[in-house]
MMTF fields as JSON, N, C-alpha, C and O atoms, coordinates in Angstrom:
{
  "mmtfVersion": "1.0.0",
  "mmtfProducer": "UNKNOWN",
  "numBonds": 631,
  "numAtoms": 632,
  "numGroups": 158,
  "numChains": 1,
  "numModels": 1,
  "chainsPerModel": [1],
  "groupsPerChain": [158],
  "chainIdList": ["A"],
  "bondAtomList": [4, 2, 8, 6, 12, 10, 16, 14, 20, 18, 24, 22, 28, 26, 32, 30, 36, 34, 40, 38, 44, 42, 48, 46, 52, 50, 56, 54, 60, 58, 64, 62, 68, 66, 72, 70, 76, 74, 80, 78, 84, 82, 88, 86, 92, 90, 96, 94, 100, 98, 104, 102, 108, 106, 112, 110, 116, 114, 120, 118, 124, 122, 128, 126, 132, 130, 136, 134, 140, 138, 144, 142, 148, 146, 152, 150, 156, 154, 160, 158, 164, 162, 168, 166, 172, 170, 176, 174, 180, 178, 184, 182, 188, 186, 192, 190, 196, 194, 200, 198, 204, 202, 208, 206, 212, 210, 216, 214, 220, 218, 224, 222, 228, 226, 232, 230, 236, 234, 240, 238, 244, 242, 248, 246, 252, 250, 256, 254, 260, 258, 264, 262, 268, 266, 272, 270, 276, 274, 280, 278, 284, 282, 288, 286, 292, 290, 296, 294, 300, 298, 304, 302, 308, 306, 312, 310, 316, 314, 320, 318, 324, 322, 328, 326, 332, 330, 336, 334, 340, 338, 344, 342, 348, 346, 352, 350, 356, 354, 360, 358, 364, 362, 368, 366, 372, 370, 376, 374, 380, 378, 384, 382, 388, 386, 392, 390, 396, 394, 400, 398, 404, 402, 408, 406, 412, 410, 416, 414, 420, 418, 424, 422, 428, 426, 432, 430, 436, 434, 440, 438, 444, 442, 448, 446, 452, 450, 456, 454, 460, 458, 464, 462, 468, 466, 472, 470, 476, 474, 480, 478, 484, 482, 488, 486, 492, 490, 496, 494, 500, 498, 504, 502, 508, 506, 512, 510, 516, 514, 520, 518, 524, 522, 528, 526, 532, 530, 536, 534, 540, 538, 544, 542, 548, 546, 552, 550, 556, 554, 560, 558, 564, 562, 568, 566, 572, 570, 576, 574, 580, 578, 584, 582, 588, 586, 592, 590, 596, 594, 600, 598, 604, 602, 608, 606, 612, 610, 616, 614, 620, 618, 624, 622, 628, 626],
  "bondOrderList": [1, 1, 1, 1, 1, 1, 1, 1, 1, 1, 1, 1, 1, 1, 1, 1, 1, 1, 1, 1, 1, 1, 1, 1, 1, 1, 1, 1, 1, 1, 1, 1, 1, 1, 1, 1, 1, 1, 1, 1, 1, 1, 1, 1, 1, 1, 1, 1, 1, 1, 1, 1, 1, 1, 1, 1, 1, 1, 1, 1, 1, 1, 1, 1, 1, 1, 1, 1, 1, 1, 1, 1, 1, 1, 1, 1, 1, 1, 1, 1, 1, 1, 1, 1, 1, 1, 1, 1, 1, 1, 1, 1, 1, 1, 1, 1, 1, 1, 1, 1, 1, 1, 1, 1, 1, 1, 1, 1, 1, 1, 1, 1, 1, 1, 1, 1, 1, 1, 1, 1, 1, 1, 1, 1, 1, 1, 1, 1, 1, 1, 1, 1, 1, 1, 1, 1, 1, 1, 1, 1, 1, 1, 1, 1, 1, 1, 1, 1, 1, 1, 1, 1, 1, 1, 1, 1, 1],
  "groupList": [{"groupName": "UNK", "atomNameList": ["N", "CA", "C", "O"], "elementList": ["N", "C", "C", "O"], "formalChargeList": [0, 0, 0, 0], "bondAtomList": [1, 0, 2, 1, 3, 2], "bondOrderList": [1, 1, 2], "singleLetterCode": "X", "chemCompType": "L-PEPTIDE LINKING"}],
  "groupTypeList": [0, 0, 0, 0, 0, 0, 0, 0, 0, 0, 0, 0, 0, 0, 0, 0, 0, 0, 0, 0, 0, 0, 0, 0, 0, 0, 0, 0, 0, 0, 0, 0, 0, 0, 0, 0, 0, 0, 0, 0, 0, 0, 0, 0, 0, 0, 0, 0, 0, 0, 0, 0, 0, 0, 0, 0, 0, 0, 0, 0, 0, 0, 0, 0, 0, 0, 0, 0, 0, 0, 0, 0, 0, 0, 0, 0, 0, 0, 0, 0, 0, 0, 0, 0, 0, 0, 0, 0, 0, 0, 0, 0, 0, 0, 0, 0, 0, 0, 0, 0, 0, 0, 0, 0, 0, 0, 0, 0, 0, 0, 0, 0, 0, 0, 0, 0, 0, 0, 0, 0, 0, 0, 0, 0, 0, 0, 0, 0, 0, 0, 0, 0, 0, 0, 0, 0, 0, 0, 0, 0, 0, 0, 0, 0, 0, 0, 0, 0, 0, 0, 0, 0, 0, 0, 0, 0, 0, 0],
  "groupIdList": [1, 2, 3, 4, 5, 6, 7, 8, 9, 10, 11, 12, 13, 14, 15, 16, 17, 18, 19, 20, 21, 22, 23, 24, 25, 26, 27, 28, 29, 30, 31, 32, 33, 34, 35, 36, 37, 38, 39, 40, 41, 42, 43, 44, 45, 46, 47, 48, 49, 50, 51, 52, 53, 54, 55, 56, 57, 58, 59, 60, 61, 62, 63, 64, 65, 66, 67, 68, 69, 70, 71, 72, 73, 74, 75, 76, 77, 78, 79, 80, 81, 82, 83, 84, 85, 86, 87, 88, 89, 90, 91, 92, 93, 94, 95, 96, 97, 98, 99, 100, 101, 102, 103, 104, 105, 106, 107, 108, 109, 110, 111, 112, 113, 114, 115, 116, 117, 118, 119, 120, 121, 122, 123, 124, 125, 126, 127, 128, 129, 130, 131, 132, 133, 134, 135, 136, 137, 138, 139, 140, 141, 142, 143, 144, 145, 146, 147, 148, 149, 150, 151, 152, 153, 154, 155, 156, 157, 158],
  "secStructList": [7, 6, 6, 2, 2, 2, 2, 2, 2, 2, 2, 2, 2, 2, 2, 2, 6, 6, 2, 2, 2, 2, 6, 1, 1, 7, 7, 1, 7, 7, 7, 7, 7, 1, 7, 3, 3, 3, 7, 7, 6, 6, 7, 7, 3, 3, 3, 7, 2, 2, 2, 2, 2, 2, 2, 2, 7, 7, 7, 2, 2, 2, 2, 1, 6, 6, 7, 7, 1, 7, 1, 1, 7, 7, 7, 2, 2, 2, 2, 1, 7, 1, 1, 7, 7, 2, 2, 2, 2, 2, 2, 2, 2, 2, 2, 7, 7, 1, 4, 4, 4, 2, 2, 2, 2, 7, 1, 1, 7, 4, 4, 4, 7, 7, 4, 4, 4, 1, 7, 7, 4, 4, 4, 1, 7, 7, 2, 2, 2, 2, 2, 2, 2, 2, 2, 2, 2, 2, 2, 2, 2, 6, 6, 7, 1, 7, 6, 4, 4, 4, 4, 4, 4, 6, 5, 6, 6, 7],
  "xCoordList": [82.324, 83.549, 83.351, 83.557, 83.012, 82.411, 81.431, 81.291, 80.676, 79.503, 80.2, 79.887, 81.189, 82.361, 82.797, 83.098, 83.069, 84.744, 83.391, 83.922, 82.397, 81.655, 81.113, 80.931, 80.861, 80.177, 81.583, 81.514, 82.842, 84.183, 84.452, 85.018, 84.169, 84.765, 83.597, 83.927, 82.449, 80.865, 81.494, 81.558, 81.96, 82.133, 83.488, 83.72, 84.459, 85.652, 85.563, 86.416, 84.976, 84.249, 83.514, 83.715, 82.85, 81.691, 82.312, 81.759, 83.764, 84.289, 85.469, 85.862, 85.902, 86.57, 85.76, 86.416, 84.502, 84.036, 83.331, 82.662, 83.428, 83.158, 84.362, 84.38, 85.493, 86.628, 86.903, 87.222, 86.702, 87.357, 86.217, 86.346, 84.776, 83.979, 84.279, 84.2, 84.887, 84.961, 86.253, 86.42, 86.971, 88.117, 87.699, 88.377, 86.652, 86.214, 85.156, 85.005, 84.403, 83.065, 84.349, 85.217, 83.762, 84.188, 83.319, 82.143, 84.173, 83.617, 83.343, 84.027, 82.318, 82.407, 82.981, 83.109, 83.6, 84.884, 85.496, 84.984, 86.841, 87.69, 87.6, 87.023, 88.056, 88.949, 89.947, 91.075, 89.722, 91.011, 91.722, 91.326, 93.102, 94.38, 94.682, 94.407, 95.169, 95.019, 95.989, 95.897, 97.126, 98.278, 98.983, 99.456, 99.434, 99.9, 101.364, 101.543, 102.305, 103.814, 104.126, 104.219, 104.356, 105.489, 106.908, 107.385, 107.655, 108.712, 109.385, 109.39, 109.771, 110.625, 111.877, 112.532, 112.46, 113.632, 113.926, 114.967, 112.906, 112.297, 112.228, 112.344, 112.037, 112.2, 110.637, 109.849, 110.602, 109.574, 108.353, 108.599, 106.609, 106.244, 104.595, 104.014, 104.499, 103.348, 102.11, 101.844, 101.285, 100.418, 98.821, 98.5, 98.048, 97.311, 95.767, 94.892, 95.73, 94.533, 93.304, 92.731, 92.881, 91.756, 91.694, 90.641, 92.834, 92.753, 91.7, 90.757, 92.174, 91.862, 90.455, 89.651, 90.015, 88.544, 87.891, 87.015, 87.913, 87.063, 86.647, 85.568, 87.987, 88.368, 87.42, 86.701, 87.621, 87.16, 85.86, 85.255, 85.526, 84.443, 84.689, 83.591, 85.667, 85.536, 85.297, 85.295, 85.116, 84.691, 85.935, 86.959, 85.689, 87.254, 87.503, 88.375, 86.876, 86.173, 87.078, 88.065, 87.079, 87.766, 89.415, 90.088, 89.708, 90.898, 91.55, 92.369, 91.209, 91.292, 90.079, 89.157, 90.544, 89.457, 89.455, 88.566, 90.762, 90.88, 90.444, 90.279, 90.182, 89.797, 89.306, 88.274, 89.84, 89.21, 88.342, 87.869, 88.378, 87.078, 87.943, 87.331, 89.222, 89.985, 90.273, 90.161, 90.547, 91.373, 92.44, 92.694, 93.474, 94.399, 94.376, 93.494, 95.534, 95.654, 96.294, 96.94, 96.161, 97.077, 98.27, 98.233, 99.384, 100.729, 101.291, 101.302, 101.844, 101.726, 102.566, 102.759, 102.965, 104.224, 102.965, 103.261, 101.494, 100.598, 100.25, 99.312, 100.26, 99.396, 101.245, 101.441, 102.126, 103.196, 104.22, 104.874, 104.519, 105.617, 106.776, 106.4, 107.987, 109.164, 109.154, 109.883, 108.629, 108.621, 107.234, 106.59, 106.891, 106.002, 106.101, 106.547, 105.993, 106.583, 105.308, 104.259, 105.46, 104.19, 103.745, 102.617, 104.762, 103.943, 103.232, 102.284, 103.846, 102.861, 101.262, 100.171, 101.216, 100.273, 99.338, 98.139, 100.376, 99.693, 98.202, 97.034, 99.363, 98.954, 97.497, 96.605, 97.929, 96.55, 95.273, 94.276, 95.214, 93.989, 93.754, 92.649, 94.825, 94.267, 93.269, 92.091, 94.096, 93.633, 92.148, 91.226, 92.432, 91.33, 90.163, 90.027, 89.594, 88.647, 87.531, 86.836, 87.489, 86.467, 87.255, 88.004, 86.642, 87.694, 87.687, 88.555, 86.231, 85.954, 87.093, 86.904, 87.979, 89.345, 90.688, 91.819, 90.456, 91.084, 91.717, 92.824, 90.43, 90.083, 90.579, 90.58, 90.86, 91.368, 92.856, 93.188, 93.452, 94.917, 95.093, 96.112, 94.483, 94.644, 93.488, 92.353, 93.782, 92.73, 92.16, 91.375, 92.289, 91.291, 92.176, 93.078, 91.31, 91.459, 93.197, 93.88, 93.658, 94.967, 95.245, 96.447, 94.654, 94.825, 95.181, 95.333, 95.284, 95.425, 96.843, 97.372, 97.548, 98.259, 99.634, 99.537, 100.857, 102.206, 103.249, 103.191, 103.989, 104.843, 105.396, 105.449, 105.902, 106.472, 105.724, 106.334, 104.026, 103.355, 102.983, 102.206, 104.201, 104.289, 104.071, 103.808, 104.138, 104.756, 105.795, 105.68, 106.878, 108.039, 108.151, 107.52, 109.126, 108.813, 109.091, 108.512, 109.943, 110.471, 109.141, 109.252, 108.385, 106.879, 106.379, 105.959, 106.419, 105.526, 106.016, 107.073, 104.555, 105.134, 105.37, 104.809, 106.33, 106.763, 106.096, 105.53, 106.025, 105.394, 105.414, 104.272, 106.397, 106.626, 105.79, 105.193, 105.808, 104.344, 103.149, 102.363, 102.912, 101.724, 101.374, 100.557, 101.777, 101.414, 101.185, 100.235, 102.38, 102.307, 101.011, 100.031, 101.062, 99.631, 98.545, 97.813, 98.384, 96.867, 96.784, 95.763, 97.918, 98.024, 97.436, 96.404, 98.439, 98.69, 97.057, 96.39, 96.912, 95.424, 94.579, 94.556, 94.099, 93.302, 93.945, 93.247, 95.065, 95.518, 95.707, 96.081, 95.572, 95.617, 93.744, 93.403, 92.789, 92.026, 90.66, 89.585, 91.637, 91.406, 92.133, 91.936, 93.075, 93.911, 94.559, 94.676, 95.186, 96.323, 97.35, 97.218, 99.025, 100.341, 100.008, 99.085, 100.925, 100.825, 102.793, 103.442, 103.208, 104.142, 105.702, 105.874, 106.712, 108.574, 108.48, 108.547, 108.375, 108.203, 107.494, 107.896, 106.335, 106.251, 105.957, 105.06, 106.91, 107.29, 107.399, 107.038, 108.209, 108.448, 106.868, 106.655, 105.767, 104.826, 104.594, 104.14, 105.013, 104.656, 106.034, 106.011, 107.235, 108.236, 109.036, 109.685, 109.285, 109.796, 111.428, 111.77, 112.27, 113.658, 113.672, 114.76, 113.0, 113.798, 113.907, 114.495],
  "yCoordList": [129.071, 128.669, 128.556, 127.417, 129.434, 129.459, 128.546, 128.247, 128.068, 127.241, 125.42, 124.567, 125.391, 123.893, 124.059, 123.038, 125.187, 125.118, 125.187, 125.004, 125.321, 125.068, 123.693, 123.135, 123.166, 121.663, 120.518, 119.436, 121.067, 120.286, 120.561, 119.657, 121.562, 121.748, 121.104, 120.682, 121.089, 120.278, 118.658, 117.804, 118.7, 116.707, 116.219, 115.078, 117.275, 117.186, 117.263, 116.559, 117.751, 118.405, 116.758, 116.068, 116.323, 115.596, 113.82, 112.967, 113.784, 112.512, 112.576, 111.533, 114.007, 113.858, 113.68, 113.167, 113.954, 113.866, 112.596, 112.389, 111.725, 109.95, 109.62, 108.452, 110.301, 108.954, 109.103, 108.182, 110.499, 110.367, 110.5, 111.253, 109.586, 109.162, 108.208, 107.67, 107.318, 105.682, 105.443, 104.314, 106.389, 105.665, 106.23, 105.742, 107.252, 107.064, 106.843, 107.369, 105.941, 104.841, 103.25, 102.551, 103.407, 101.876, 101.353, 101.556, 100.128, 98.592, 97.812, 97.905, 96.961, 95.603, 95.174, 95.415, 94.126, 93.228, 92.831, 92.35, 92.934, 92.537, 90.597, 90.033, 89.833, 88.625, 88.123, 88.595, 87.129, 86.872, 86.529, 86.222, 86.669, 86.359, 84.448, 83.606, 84.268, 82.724, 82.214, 81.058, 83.229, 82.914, 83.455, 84.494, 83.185, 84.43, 83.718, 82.592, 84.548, 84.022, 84.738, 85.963, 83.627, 84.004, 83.74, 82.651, 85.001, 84.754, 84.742, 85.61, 83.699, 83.319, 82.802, 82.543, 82.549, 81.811, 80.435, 80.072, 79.707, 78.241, 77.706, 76.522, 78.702, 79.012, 79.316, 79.127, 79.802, 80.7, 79.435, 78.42, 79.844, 79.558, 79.867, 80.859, 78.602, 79.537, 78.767, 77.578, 79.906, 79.089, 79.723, 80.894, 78.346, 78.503, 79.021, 78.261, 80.293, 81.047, 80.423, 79.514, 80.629, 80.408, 79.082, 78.743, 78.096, 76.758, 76.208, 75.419, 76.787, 76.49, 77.502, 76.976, 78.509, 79.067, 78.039, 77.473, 77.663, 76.911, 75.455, 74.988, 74.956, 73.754, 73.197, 72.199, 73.957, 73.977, 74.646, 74.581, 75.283, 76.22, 77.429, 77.885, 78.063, 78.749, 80.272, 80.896, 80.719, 82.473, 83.324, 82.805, 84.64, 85.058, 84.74, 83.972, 85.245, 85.407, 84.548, 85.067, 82.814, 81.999, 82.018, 81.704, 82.224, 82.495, 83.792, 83.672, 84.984, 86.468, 86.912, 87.724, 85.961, 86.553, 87.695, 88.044, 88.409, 89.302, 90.526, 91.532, 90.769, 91.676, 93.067, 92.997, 93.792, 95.142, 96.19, 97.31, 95.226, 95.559, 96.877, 97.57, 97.395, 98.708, 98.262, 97.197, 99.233, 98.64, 98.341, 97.197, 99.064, 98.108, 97.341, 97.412, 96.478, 95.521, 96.302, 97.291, 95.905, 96.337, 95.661, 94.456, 96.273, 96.079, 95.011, 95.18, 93.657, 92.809, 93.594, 92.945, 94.331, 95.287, 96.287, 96.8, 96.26, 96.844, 95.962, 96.403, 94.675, 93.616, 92.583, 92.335, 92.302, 91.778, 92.554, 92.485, 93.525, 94.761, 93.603, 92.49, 94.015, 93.578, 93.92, 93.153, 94.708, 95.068, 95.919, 96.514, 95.803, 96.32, 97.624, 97.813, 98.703, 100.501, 101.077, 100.442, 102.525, 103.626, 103.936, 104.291, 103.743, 104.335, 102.557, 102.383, 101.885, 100.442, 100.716, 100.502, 100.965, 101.199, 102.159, 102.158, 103.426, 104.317, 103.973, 104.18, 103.398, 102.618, 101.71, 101.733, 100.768, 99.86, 100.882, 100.724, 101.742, 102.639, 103.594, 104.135, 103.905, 104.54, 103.573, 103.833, 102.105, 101.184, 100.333, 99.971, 100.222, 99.32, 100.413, 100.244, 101.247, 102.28, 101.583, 102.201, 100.423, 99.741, 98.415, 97.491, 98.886, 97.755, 96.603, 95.776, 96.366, 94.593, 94.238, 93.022, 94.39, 94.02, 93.792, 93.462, 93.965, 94.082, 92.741, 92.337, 92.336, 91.0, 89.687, 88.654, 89.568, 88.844, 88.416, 87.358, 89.36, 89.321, 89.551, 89.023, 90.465, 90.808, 90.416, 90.685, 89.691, 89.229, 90.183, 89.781, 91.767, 92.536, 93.743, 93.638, 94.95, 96.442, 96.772, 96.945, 96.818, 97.042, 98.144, 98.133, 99.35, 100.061, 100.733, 101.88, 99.22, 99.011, 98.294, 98.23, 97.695, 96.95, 98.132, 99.34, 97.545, 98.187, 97.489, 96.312, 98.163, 97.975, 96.474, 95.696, 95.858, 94.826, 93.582, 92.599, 93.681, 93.091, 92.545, 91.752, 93.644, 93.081, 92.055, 91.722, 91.217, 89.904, 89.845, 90.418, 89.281, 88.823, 88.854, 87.984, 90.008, 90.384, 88.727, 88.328, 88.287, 87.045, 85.489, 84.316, 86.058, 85.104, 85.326, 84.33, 86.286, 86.637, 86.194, 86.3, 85.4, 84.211, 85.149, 86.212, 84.43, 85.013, 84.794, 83.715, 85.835, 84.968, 84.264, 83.83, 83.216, 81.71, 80.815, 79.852, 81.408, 80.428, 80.476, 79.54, 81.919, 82.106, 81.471, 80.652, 81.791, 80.889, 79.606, 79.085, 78.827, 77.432, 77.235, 76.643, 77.81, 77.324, 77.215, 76.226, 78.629, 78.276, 77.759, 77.152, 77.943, 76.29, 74.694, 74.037, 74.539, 73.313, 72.988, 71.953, 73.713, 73.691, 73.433, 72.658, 73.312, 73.33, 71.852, 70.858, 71.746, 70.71, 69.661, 68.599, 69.618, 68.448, 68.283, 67.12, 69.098, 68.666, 68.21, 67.613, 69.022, 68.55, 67.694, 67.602, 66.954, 66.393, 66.281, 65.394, 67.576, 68.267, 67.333, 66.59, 67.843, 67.932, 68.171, 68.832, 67.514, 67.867, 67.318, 66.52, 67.967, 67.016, 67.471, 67.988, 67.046, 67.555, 66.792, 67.448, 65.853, 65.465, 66.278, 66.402, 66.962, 67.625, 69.017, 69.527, 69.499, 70.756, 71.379, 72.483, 69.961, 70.36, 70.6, 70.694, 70.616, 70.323, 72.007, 72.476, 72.56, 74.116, 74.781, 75.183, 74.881, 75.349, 75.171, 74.133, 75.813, 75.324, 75.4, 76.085, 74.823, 74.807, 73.626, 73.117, 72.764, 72.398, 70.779, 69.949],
  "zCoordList": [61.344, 62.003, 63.508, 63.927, 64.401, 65.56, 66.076, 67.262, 64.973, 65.17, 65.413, 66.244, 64.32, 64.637, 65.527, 66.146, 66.077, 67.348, 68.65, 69.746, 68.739, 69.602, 69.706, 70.788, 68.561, 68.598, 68.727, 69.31, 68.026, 68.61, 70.062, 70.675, 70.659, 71.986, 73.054, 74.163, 72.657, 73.367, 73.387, 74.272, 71.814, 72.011, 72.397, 72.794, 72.234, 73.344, 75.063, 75.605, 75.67, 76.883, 76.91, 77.909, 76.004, 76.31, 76.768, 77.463, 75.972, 75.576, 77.079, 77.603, 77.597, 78.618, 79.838, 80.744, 80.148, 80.839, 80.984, 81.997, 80.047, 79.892, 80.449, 80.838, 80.649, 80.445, 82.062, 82.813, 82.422, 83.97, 84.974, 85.939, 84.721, 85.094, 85.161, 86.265, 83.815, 83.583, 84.769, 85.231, 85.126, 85.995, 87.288, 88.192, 87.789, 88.658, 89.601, 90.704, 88.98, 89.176, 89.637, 89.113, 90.693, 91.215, 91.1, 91.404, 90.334, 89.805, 90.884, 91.903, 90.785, 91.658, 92.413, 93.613, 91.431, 92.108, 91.266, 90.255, 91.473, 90.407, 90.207, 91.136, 89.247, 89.507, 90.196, 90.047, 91.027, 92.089, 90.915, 89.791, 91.512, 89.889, 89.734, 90.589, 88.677, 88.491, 89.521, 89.936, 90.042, 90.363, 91.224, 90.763, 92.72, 93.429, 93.589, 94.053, 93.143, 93.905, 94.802, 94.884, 95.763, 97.566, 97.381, 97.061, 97.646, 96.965, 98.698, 99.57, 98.669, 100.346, 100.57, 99.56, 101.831, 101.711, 101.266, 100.718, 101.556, 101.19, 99.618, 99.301, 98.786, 97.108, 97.378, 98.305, 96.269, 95.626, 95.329, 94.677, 96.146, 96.055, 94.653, 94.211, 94.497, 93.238, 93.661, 93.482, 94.377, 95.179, 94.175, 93.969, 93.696, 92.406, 93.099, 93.515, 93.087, 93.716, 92.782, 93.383, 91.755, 91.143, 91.649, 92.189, 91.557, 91.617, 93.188, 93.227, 94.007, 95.538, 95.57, 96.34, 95.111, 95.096, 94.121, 94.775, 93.161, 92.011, 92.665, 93.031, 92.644, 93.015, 94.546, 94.575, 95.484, 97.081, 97.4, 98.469, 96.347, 96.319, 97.338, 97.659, 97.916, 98.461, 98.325, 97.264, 99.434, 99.506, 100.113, 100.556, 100.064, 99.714, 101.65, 102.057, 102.267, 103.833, 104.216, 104.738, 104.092, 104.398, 104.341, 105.323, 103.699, 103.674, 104.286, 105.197, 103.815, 103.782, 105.04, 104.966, 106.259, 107.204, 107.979, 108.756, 107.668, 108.816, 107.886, 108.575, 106.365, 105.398, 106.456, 107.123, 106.469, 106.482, 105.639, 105.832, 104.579, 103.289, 102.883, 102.071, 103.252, 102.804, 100.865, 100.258, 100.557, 99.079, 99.222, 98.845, 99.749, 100.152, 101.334, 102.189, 101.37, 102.521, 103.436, 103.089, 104.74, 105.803, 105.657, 105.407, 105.779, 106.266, 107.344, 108.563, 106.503, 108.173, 109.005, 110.033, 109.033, 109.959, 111.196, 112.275, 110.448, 111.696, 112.113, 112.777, 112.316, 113.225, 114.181, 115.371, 112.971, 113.67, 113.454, 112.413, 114.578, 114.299, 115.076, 115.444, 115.212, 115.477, 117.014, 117.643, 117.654, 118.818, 119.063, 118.199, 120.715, 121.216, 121.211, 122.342, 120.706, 121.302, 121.49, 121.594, 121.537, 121.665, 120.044, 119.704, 119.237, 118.157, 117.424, 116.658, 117.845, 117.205, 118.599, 118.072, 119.526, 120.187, 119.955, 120.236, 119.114, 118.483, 116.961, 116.632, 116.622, 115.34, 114.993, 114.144, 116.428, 116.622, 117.001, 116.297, 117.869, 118.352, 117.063, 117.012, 115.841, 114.635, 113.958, 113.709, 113.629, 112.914, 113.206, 112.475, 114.653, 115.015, 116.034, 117.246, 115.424, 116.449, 117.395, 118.202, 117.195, 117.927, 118.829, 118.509, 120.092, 121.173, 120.899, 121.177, 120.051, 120.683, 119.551, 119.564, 118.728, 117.597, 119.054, 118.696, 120.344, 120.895, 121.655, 122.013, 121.678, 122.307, 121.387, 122.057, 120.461, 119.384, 120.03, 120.565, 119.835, 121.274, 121.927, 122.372, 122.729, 124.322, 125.021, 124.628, 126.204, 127.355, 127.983, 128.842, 127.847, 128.663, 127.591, 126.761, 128.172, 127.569, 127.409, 128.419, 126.325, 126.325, 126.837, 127.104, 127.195, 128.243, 129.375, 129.794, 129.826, 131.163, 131.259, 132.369, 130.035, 130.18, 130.9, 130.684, 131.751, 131.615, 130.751, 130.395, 130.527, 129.701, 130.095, 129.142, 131.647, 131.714, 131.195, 130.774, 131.252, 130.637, 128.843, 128.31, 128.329, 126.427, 126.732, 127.888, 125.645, 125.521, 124.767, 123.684, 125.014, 124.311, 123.176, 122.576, 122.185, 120.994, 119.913, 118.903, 120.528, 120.321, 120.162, 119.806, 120.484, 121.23, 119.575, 118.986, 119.048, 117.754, 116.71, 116.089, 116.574, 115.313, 113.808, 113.541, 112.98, 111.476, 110.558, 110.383, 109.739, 108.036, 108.038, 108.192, 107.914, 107.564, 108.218, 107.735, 109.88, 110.27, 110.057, 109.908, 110.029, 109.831, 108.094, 107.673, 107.838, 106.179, 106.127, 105.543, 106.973, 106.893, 107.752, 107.299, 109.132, 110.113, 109.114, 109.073, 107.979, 107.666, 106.368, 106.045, 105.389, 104.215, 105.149, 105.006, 105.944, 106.172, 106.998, 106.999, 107.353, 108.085, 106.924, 107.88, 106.232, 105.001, 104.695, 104.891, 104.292, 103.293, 104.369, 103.871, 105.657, 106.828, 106.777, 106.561, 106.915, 106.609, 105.386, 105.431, 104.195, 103.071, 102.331, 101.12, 102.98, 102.139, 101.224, 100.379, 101.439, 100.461, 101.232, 102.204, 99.963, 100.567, 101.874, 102.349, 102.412, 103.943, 104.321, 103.645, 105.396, 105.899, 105.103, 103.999, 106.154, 105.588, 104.108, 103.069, 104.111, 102.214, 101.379, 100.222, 101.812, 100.452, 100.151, 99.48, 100.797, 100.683, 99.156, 98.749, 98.249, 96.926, 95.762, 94.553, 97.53, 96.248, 95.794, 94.751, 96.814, 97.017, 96.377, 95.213, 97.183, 96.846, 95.865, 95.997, 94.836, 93.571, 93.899, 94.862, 93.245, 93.748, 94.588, 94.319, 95.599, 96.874, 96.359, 97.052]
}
């Protein structure tokens, strides 16, 4: 009896220790998804991910250039906050530990900057542009949709 409840408790022991190995061994890389929806004021867009990597041949880099290689994504709320303060200043010197990330938007050591020097919280472009700048950038020189007509090619509803 002792001799089973030892060889059941070895291959119980043996089968848990497979499984929470198997969930914590990081994999590769996952599959980009066939399909990402932007759900906006404009109607809901269904913008075909596999389609534009397969299709264009592209790498994730191109698109997803600012990747911090983190597992998750950063928060657009740490790069375009609603206002300039101390704790978004806080934020950037957690996020970005290396200056030269500095230079991307600021013309010298943010540092040094004073406060009258923000820029205009109002100056900082929205989702909406930023999406359209770098769609439409691609599809103006790949010859996608482009242009106020075809909005409906993206936005479902309009």
């Amino acid at each position: 009896m002792n001799r089973h409840m030892l060889i059941l408790l070895a291959v119980t022991w043996a089968l848990f220790a497979a499984s929470v190995t198997g969930y914590l061994v990081r994999t590769e890389e996952s599959d980009p998804p066939a399909r990402v929806f932007l759900e906006n004021t404009g109607g809901r867009v269904v913008f075909a991910h596999a389609g534009h990597v397969a299709d264009y041949g592209l790498e994730c880099v191109e698109c997803h250039h600012d990747d911090t290689g983190a597992e998750q994504p950063v928060p657009c709320g740490v790069c375009h906050p609603k206002a300039f303060d101390d704790s978004f200043r806080g934020g950037h010197f957690a996020a970005f530990s290396d200056r030269s990330h500095c230079l991307r938007c600021h013309a010298s050591d943010p540092d040094v900057e004073t406060p009258a020097e923000r820029p205009d919280p109002e100056w900082i472009p929205v989702r909406t542009d930023a999406f359209h700048e770098q769609c439409l950038g691609c599809h103006e020189s790949m010859g996608g949709p482009v242009g106020e007509d075809a909005c409906d090619q993206c936005h479902a509803g309009m």
